[in-house]
Amino acid sequence: MTPALHIDAISAGYGEAVVLREIALTVAPGEILAVLGKNGTGKSTLLKSIMGYLPKLAGRIAIGGADVTREAPHRIARRGVAYVAQEKSLFQDLSVEENIRLALASDRDWPKARAAVERSFPFLLERIRQRAGTLSGGEQKMLLMARSLAADPKLLLVDEITEGLQPSVIERLGGVLRAERGRSAAGILLVEQHIPFALAVADRFVVMDRGEIVDAGAAGAPGAAAEIARHLSL
Amino acid sequence: MAERPILLAAGMAALAIAAFAGATQILDTYSMNVLVRSLLYAMVALTVDILWGYLGILTFGQSTFFGIGAYAAGLVFMHVGFSPGTAVLALAAGIAIAVLVAAVVAWLAFWHGASELYASVITLVLPIVATQVIFSGGTWTGSSSGLSGFETFDLSIEAWFVLAGSLLAVATAAAWVVMASDAGRLIVAIRENEQRCKYLGIGTARLKSIAFLVSAALAAVAGYVFAGYAAVVAPELVGFVFGTELVIWVALGGRGTLLGPVIGTVLVDYESAQLSGDYPFVWKLIIGLVFVAVIVALPRGFLPILGDGLKRLGRWVGLGGKTTARTATLVTAARRTVATASDGPAIRIRGVAKHFGSLPVLRGIDFEARAGELVSLVGPNGAGKTTLMRCIADGSERSGGTIEIGGVSIGRLPPERCVALGIGRKFQMANVFDSLTVAECLQIARTRIDRPSLVRRSTELALPGPAARVVATTGLDQRLATPARLLSHGQKQALELAMVLALEPKVLLLDEPTAGLSKAERMLIGGILTDLATQERLCILLVEHDLDFVREISSRVVVLHQGRLVLDGTVEEVVGSETVKQIYAGAGHHGAPAEAAR
Amino acid sequence: MTALLLDVVTTAAILFAVASGLLLVFGVMKIINFAHGGLITLGGYAALITTQLGLNPWFGIPMAALFGAVAGTLIERVVVRPLYARPLDAILATWGLGIIIGQTIVLVFGREVQFAAAPLGGTIDLLGESYSLYRIVMVPIAILLGLGIALLLNGTRLGLATRAVIMNEDLARGLGIDSTWVRFVTFALGSALAAVAGALITPLSSVDPNMGVPWLVNAFMLVLVSGTSLASLAAACLVLGGAQVIVSSLYSPVLGGITIALLAAIILRTRPQGFARG
C-alpha cells in the first residue's frame, strides 16, 4: 500500500542553522504516528518542512506516493494535507464558518464539511457565525481540529494541539482523532509533548532529539512511557 | 595607528579640478552651460546616494533643500540687492534654513519604532509642502513663475564650470573619505541591521538625523550656486518631481557607490538637454523604461556592472585586479576601570509584567542575579522567556514593574541607552552584519567605547579580555578578513557573542546561543560561558531549550511557565522538582501543580 | 454653510473613489503602488476616448475599468511580482511605470489639456442651495463602489481568500490558497478601480497626462492612515477631506492642497496605526 507520508533522509533548517538532520519516517494510511521530544528539538520544523514552508537541504518527501519535496504549501495542501500549526492557526477575525470554508477546495464541498463538523464537534454549528477569536482556548482548538477534518484529508499534521488545554478537552480531541482514524484511511502525524495523550491515541511513536530521531517503538508496548520519559527528563 | 585616505582623496580632488579647468579649453560654451547645471545636480544626487544608497533612507525630498539654497540666493538678491555682504548672508541663510527644516523632518521621520516607509513618506510630503509654500508667497517668491532678473555674481561661463566641477569634486572626495573611514563602516552597518546597531548601544536615530542635516546643508550649497549661476529660481527646483528624478539618476548610476550617481546624473541630465529638444517625450519614456528595468533586474545600477566587467577584463588580460583592503589587527583593550556600585545584585527584577492587548504573557516576575552567576531561564514554549529578555533589554517593552541594572532603573530607556547601563543582548538567530568582515563587525561593536573617526580607518581592533578570548578559542582570529555571511552558523553565533562582549557588559542576555549548533560547538560555547561567569565575574542570563546544556553550565535555574515564575533554585532542586517534571511531561498543563508550588 | 457641508461630503466621496484601489493593493500586497497616479490618468483618457468616439459618457466607466485591468495585469506580472521582497524598490519601480504611462499618453494624445464630456450636467437644488449635480452624484457612486468592494470581499469565495491572505498569508497558503493568484487578481482589480476613479473625476477637472499625480499623493496618505480597512478609509476621507475643504475655503486653496498630506504625516507620527482600530 502507498504510504500516506514517506520521508526519506530530510535535512532542513533556517538559513545555515540546520535543525533537521536526515530524518526518515513513514506513516501508513489509517495510522497515527506520534513525534515526541523536548522543546527545540525540531518537531515543529519537521511539520513545516513537510508543508513546504522551508526549503529542504537534502532528502525527499512523498505524500500519497507523489514527490512533493519542492512543492509550494498551497499545492501540498491541495493534495489533501491538513496542517494544524501550533500558533496563529486560526483567522481570529473570521467567523467559524469562514475558517472552515477556507480549508475546502470549493464552496460546493460545504454540505460534506458540515456533516463532518456535525460528527466531531456539533456545538460549532450553533456558533457558526461567531468570530473565531471570541471562542475560548479549548473551543478554538476544537475548531482547528474540525477545520482540518472538514476537507476529508489524506494526511493530517497536528502540532501540539493539547498545549494549555483542560484534561476534558484533551480527552475529547483524542476521541475525535481515534474516531477519524477508524472512519477514514487518513494518516496522522501527531507532534506532542503530552506523553499520556500521545501514547493513548497513537499506534507508534518516534522520539526526536537535536534534529534527529533517537528512538522509536509501538505506542502500546509495555514500558514505552518509561522509555520516553527517560529521553525527556532533565 | 590609522590609515590616512585623506591625502589620497585630496590628490584625486585636485586632479579632477585640474581636469575641469582643462576641459574649459575643449568644450564649447553651450556644453559648459548645460554641464554647470548637471554638475550641481550631481552634487545633490550625491547626497541622495549617501542617504539612500549608504544609509537606506529612500528620500524624495533632497530637491527641497536644493531649492531652499536657491531661493535664499534669489530672494536676497532680488529684494535686498547683490553685494559681497548679501552674498555671504544669502549662503548662510540658505544653509541655516535647510538645516532647520531638515531637523524638523528628521524629528518626524526618525524615531524609535518608525518604519522605513514612514521616513520615505515624510520626505515625500516635504517637497509637496515646500512647493505650496512658494506658491502662497505671491509676488515675494514669484509664485509659480519664480524669480528672475536679479543681479548675481559676475563670472565667466568657464569660471562657473570650474567652480561647479570643483564643488562636486571636493564633495565627492569628502564623501569618499568618510565612507572609507570608521564612520562609513558604521553607516553601512546601520543600513544593514539597524536593530543590531541599537542593541550595540549605537543611537541610530541620532546618527541618521546628523547625516540628514549634513546632506541638507550640502544640497543647499549646490542650490545657492545654481541660483547664482542661472539667475533664475523656479518652484520646480523645490518640487517632488525633481526629488524623484534625483532618485532615478542615483538608481541608474548605482546606489551605494559614489561615482555611479555622479556619473549617472551628469550623463542623463546632459543628454536630456541634448535630446529633449528633438524628442522630449520619447527621451523621458526611455528613461522611465530603463529605470524600471534597472530597479527590477539590476538593483545595484550600472556602475557596479561596469566595474565587474572591467575587473573580469583585467583578470583576462592578466592584470592582477586585486584590491586588498587591510584588515585591522587584534590588540587587547586597556581595562577600563568600572565603578562597581557596591556589592548589590547586578540585575534586579521586580513585579515585571507584559501583556499584548488583554493577553498577559508575563505576570509578576521577581528575581535577582549577582555578578558571577549564570542563571538559566527554562520553561515550555510560550512560557515568556524571550519576552522577559526583551523587557530587560528595552525599557519601552514591559507593561509593569521595575528593572534595575547595577542599582540603576532602566525606566523607559530605548535599547541603546540600556546598553550604556551595562546590558548586552545576544539574539536567538545569529544577528551580525553579513556584508562586513569579522573584524569590522567587532569594530562596530566597539563604537560606543572607541569613538569612530570621520576621516580614518583604524588598523587596530582593541577587544576586552572576554571578547578576545571568544575570538581566539573559536578560531575567529584566523578569519578576521572573512565577510560574516561566509561564516558557518556556529561561527556566526560565536561572532555575535564576541560582539556583545566587546560592549563590556555587566549583564549578558543570551537567547538560545546553542540553537542549531553541533555537539562540539555546544560544548565549546558552554565552556566559554562558565569561564565568563566565574573568571570575568559577568552576570549571565541564559534562555535555553537544551536542558542537558542548562544542567551542565548553570549556577541557578529559573523556571517560567505560562508567564509566571514557578521555581527559582539550584540545578539539583529544579531537576528533582515534581512540578518541573509535570510541566515538561505535559501533565501540568491545567496549571494546578504549578500554583501549588508557589 | 450648506455649500461647505456639501463640499465636505462630495470631496470625501471623490477621495474615497480615488483611494479605494490603492487601499486594496496595499492591504493584500503590503506595497504602495505609485503607478496609481498613472492608472488614474489612463482612466481619464478612457473617458476622453469615449467622448471622441461619440459614445454615451457613462460608457467611459467600463472602458476605464478594462484599460486599468489590462494595464494592472501586465504590471503585476512583469514588474511587481519580482519586487514583493523589496517594498521600497516596488515604490520606485511603480513610480517609473507612472512615468512610462504618462509619456506613452503624451506620445499618443499630445500633452495639451483636453475635456471629456460629463455624463451629467447642470445643478440641483438641495437644502436651499444650488449645487453641481455631478458632484452630488459622486456620493452614491462612492457608496456603491465601497459596497461593491465590501460585497466582493465578504460575499465571495475569492474575497474570503483575499481577506485570509491579508490577515495571515502563510496560514492561507497552508489551507490551499494560491496567494500568488490572489495578489495578481487584487492588483488587476485595484488598477481597474484606479482607472474608474480617473474616468469619474474627468468631468470635475480636465484631462492631461499628469492629471493623476496630485491625486496619487493624497490617496497614498489616506491609505497610510487607514491601514487595510474600508471603513477607516471612509472615515479618513471624511475627516482629512473635510479639513482640506475647510482650510481651502477659510484660508487659502494653496494651504488646502497640502492639508491632507500634512495632517496625515502628523497623525502617523503620533498614532502609527492611524484611523485603524488597535
Coordinates of C-alpha atoms in Angstrom, one line a residue, chain A residues 1-219:
Chain A
M1 CA 0.0 0.0 0.0
T2 CA 1.3 3.5 -0.8
P3 CA 2.2 5.3 2.4
A4 CA 0.3 8.4 3.3
L5 CA 3.6 10.1 4.0
H6 CA 7.1 8.9 3.3
I7 CA 10.1 11.0 4.4
D8 CA 13.5 10.0 3.1
A9 CA 16.5 11.4 4.9
I10 CA 15.3 15.0 5.1
S11 CA 17.7 17.8 6.3
A12 CA 16.3 21.3 6.7
G13 CA 16.7 24.4 8.7
Y14 CA 16.6 28.2 8.8
G15 CA 19.4 29.8 6.7
E16 CA 22.6 28.0 7.7
A17 CA 21.2 26.7 11.0
V18 CA 20.5 23.0 10.4
V19 CA 17.6 22.0 12.5
L20 CA 16.6 18.6 11.0
R21 CA 19.3 16.1 10.3
E22 CA 18.5 13.2 8.0
I23 CA 15.0 12.4 9.3
A24 CA 13.4 9.4 7.9
L25 CA 9.9 8.1 8.7
T26 CA 6.8 6.7 7.1
V27 CA 3.1 7.0 8.0
A28 CA 0.7 4.4 6.6
P29 CA -2.9 5.2 5.7
G30 CA -5.0 4.9 8.8
E31 CA -2.0 5.1 11.1
I32 CA -1.3 7.6 13.8
L33 CA 2.4 8.3 14.4
A34 CA 3.4 10.4 17.4
V35 CA 6.5 12.5 17.3
L36 CA 7.8 13.2 20.8
G37 CA 10.7 15.1 22.2
K38 CA 11.7 18.1 24.2
N39 CA 11.3 21.8 23.1
G40 CA 13.6 22.9 20.4
T41 CA 14.4 19.5 19.0
G42 CA 12.9 20.2 15.6
K43 CA 9.4 18.7 15.8
S44 CA 7.6 21.8 14.6
T45 CA 10.3 22.4 12.0
L46 CA 9.6 18.8 10.7
L47 CA 5.9 19.7 10.1
K48 CA 6.8 23.0 8.4
S49 CA 9.2 21.2 6.1
I50 CA 6.6 18.6 5.1
M51 CA 4.2 21.5 4.4
G52 CA 6.7 23.2 2.1
Y53 CA 7.3 26.3 4.2
L54 CA 11.0 25.5 4.5
P55 CA 13.4 24.6 1.7
K56 CA 15.0 21.2 2.1
L57 CA 18.7 20.9 2.1
A58 CA 18.7 17.2 1.3
G59 CA 16.3 14.3 1.1
R60 CA 12.9 13.6 -0.4
I61 CA 9.3 13.8 0.8
A62 CA 6.4 11.9 -0.8
I63 CA 2.8 12.3 0.0
G64 CA 0.4 9.6 -1.3
G65 CA 3.3 8.4 -3.5
A66 CA 3.8 11.8 -5.2
D67 CA 7.1 13.6 -4.7
V68 CA 6.4 17.0 -3.0
T69 CA 9.9 17.9 -1.9
R70 CA 10.0 21.1 -3.8
E71 CA 6.2 22.0 -3.9
A72 CA 4.7 25.2 -2.5
P73 CA 2.5 25.0 0.6
H74 CA -0.8 25.6 -1.2
R75 CA -0.1 22.8 -3.7
I76 CA 0.7 20.4 -0.9
A77 CA -2.5 21.4 0.9
R78 CA -4.5 20.7 -2.2
R79 CA -3.1 17.1 -2.2
G80 CA -5.3 16.5 0.8
V81 CA -2.9 17.6 3.6
A82 CA -4.3 19.3 6.6
Y83 CA -1.9 21.1 8.8
V84 CA -2.7 22.3 12.3
A85 CA 0.1 24.7 13.3
Q86 CA 0.9 25.3 16.9
E87 CA 0.4 29.1 16.9
K88 CA -1.7 31.6 15.0
S89 CA -3.5 28.8 13.1
L90 CA -7.0 30.3 13.1
F91 CA -8.2 33.5 11.4
Q92 CA -9.2 35.2 14.6
D93 CA -11.3 37.9 12.8
L94 CA -13.2 35.5 10.6
S95 CA -16.2 33.5 11.6
V96 CA -16.3 29.8 12.5
E97 CA -17.9 29.1 9.1
E98 CA -15.4 31.2 7.1
N99 CA -12.5 29.4 8.9
I100 CA -13.8 26.1 7.9
R101 CA -14.8 27.1 4.3
L102 CA -11.2 28.3 3.7
A103 CA -10.0 24.8 4.1
L104 CA -12.3 23.5 1.3
A105 CA -11.3 23.3 -2.3
S106 CA -14.7 24.8 -3.3
D107 CA -17.8 26.0 -1.6
R108 CA -19.6 23.0 -3.2
D109 CA -18.0 20.8 -0.5
W110 CA -19.7 22.7 2.3
P111 CA -22.5 20.2 2.9
K112 CA -20.0 17.4 3.3
A113 CA -17.8 19.6 5.6
R114 CA -20.9 20.5 7.6
A115 CA -21.6 16.8 8.1
A116 CA -18.0 16.2 9.3
V117 CA -18.3 19.0 11.8
E118 CA -21.7 17.6 13.0
R119 CA -19.9 14.3 13.5
S120 CA -17.0 15.6 15.5
F121 CA -17.9 18.9 17.2
P122 CA -21.6 19.6 16.7
F123 CA -21.6 22.6 19.1
L124 CA -19.6 24.6 16.5
L125 CA -22.7 24.5 14.2
E126 CA -24.7 26.5 16.7
R127 CA -21.9 29.2 16.7
I128 CA -21.2 29.1 13.0
R129 CA -21.4 33.0 12.7
Q130 CA -19.3 33.7 15.7
R131 CA -15.9 35.2 15.3
A132 CA -13.2 32.6 15.9
G133 CA -11.3 35.0 18.2
T134 CA -14.2 35.1 20.6
L135 CA -14.1 31.3 21.2
S136 CA -12.4 30.0 24.4
G137 CA -8.9 28.5 24.1
G138 CA -10.3 24.9 24.1
E139 CA -13.1 25.8 21.6
Q140 CA -10.5 27.3 19.3
K141 CA -8.5 24.0 19.3
M142 CA -11.7 22.1 18.6
L143 CA -12.5 24.4 15.7
L144 CA -8.9 23.9 14.4
M145 CA -9.5 20.1 14.5
A146 CA -12.9 20.4 12.9
R147 CA -11.4 22.6 10.1
S148 CA -8.6 20.1 9.4
L149 CA -11.1 17.2 9.2
A150 CA -13.7 19.1 7.1
A151 CA -11.9 18.6 3.8
D152 CA -11.6 14.8 4.5
P153 CA -7.7 14.9 4.4
K154 CA -5.5 12.0 3.4
L155 CA -2.7 13.2 5.7
L156 CA -3.2 15.2 8.9
L157 CA -0.3 17.1 10.5
V158 CA -1.0 18.2 14.1
D159 CA 1.4 20.3 16.2
E160 CA 0.8 20.2 20.0
I161 CA -2.9 20.5 19.9
T162 CA -3.1 19.7 23.6
E163 CA -0.9 22.6 24.8
G164 CA -2.6 24.6 27.6
L165 CA -5.9 22.6 27.5
Q166 CA -8.1 21.1 30.2
P167 CA -7.9 17.3 30.5
S168 CA -11.6 17.0 29.4
V169 CA -10.9 18.8 26.2
I170 CA -7.8 16.8 25.6
E171 CA -9.8 13.6 26.0
R172 CA -12.4 14.9 23.6
L173 CA -9.8 15.7 20.9
G174 CA -8.2 12.3 21.4
G175 CA -11.6 10.7 20.9
V176 CA -12.2 12.6 17.6
L177 CA -8.7 11.6 16.3
R178 CA -9.3 7.9 17.1
A179 CA -12.7 8.0 15.5
E180 CA -11.3 9.7 12.4
R181 CA -8.7 7.0 12.1
G182 CA -11.3 4.3 12.3
R183 CA -13.6 6.1 9.8
S184 CA -11.2 7.2 7.1
A185 CA -7.8 6.0 5.8
A186 CA -6.0 9.2 6.7
G187 CA -2.5 9.0 8.0
I188 CA -1.9 11.2 11.1
L189 CA 1.4 12.7 12.2
L190 CA 1.0 13.9 15.8
V191 CA 3.6 16.2 17.3
E192 CA 3.2 16.1 21.1
Q193 CA 4.7 17.0 24.4
H194 CA 1.8 15.4 26.4
I195 CA 3.1 11.8 26.6
P196 CA 0.0 10.1 28.1
F197 CA -2.2 11.7 25.4
A198 CA 0.2 10.7 22.6
L199 CA 0.5 7.1 23.7
A200 CA -3.2 6.7 24.2
V201 CA -4.0 8.0 20.7
A202 CA -1.1 6.9 18.5
D203 CA -0.1 3.5 17.1
R204 CA 3.6 4.1 17.0
F205 CA 5.9 6.8 18.3
V206 CA 9.3 8.3 17.5
V207 CA 11.4 10.4 19.8
M208 CA 13.4 13.3 18.4
D209 CA 16.5 15.0 19.9
R210 CA 18.6 17.8 18.4
G211 CA 17.1 17.3 15.0
E212 CA 17.4 13.5 14.8
I213 CA 15.2 10.5 15.6
V214 CA 16.8 8.8 18.5
D215 CA 14.1 6.2 19.5
A216 CA 11.0 4.6 18.1
G217 CA 8.5 2.0 19.2
A218 CA 4.9 0.8 19.4
A219 CA 2.7 3.0 21.5

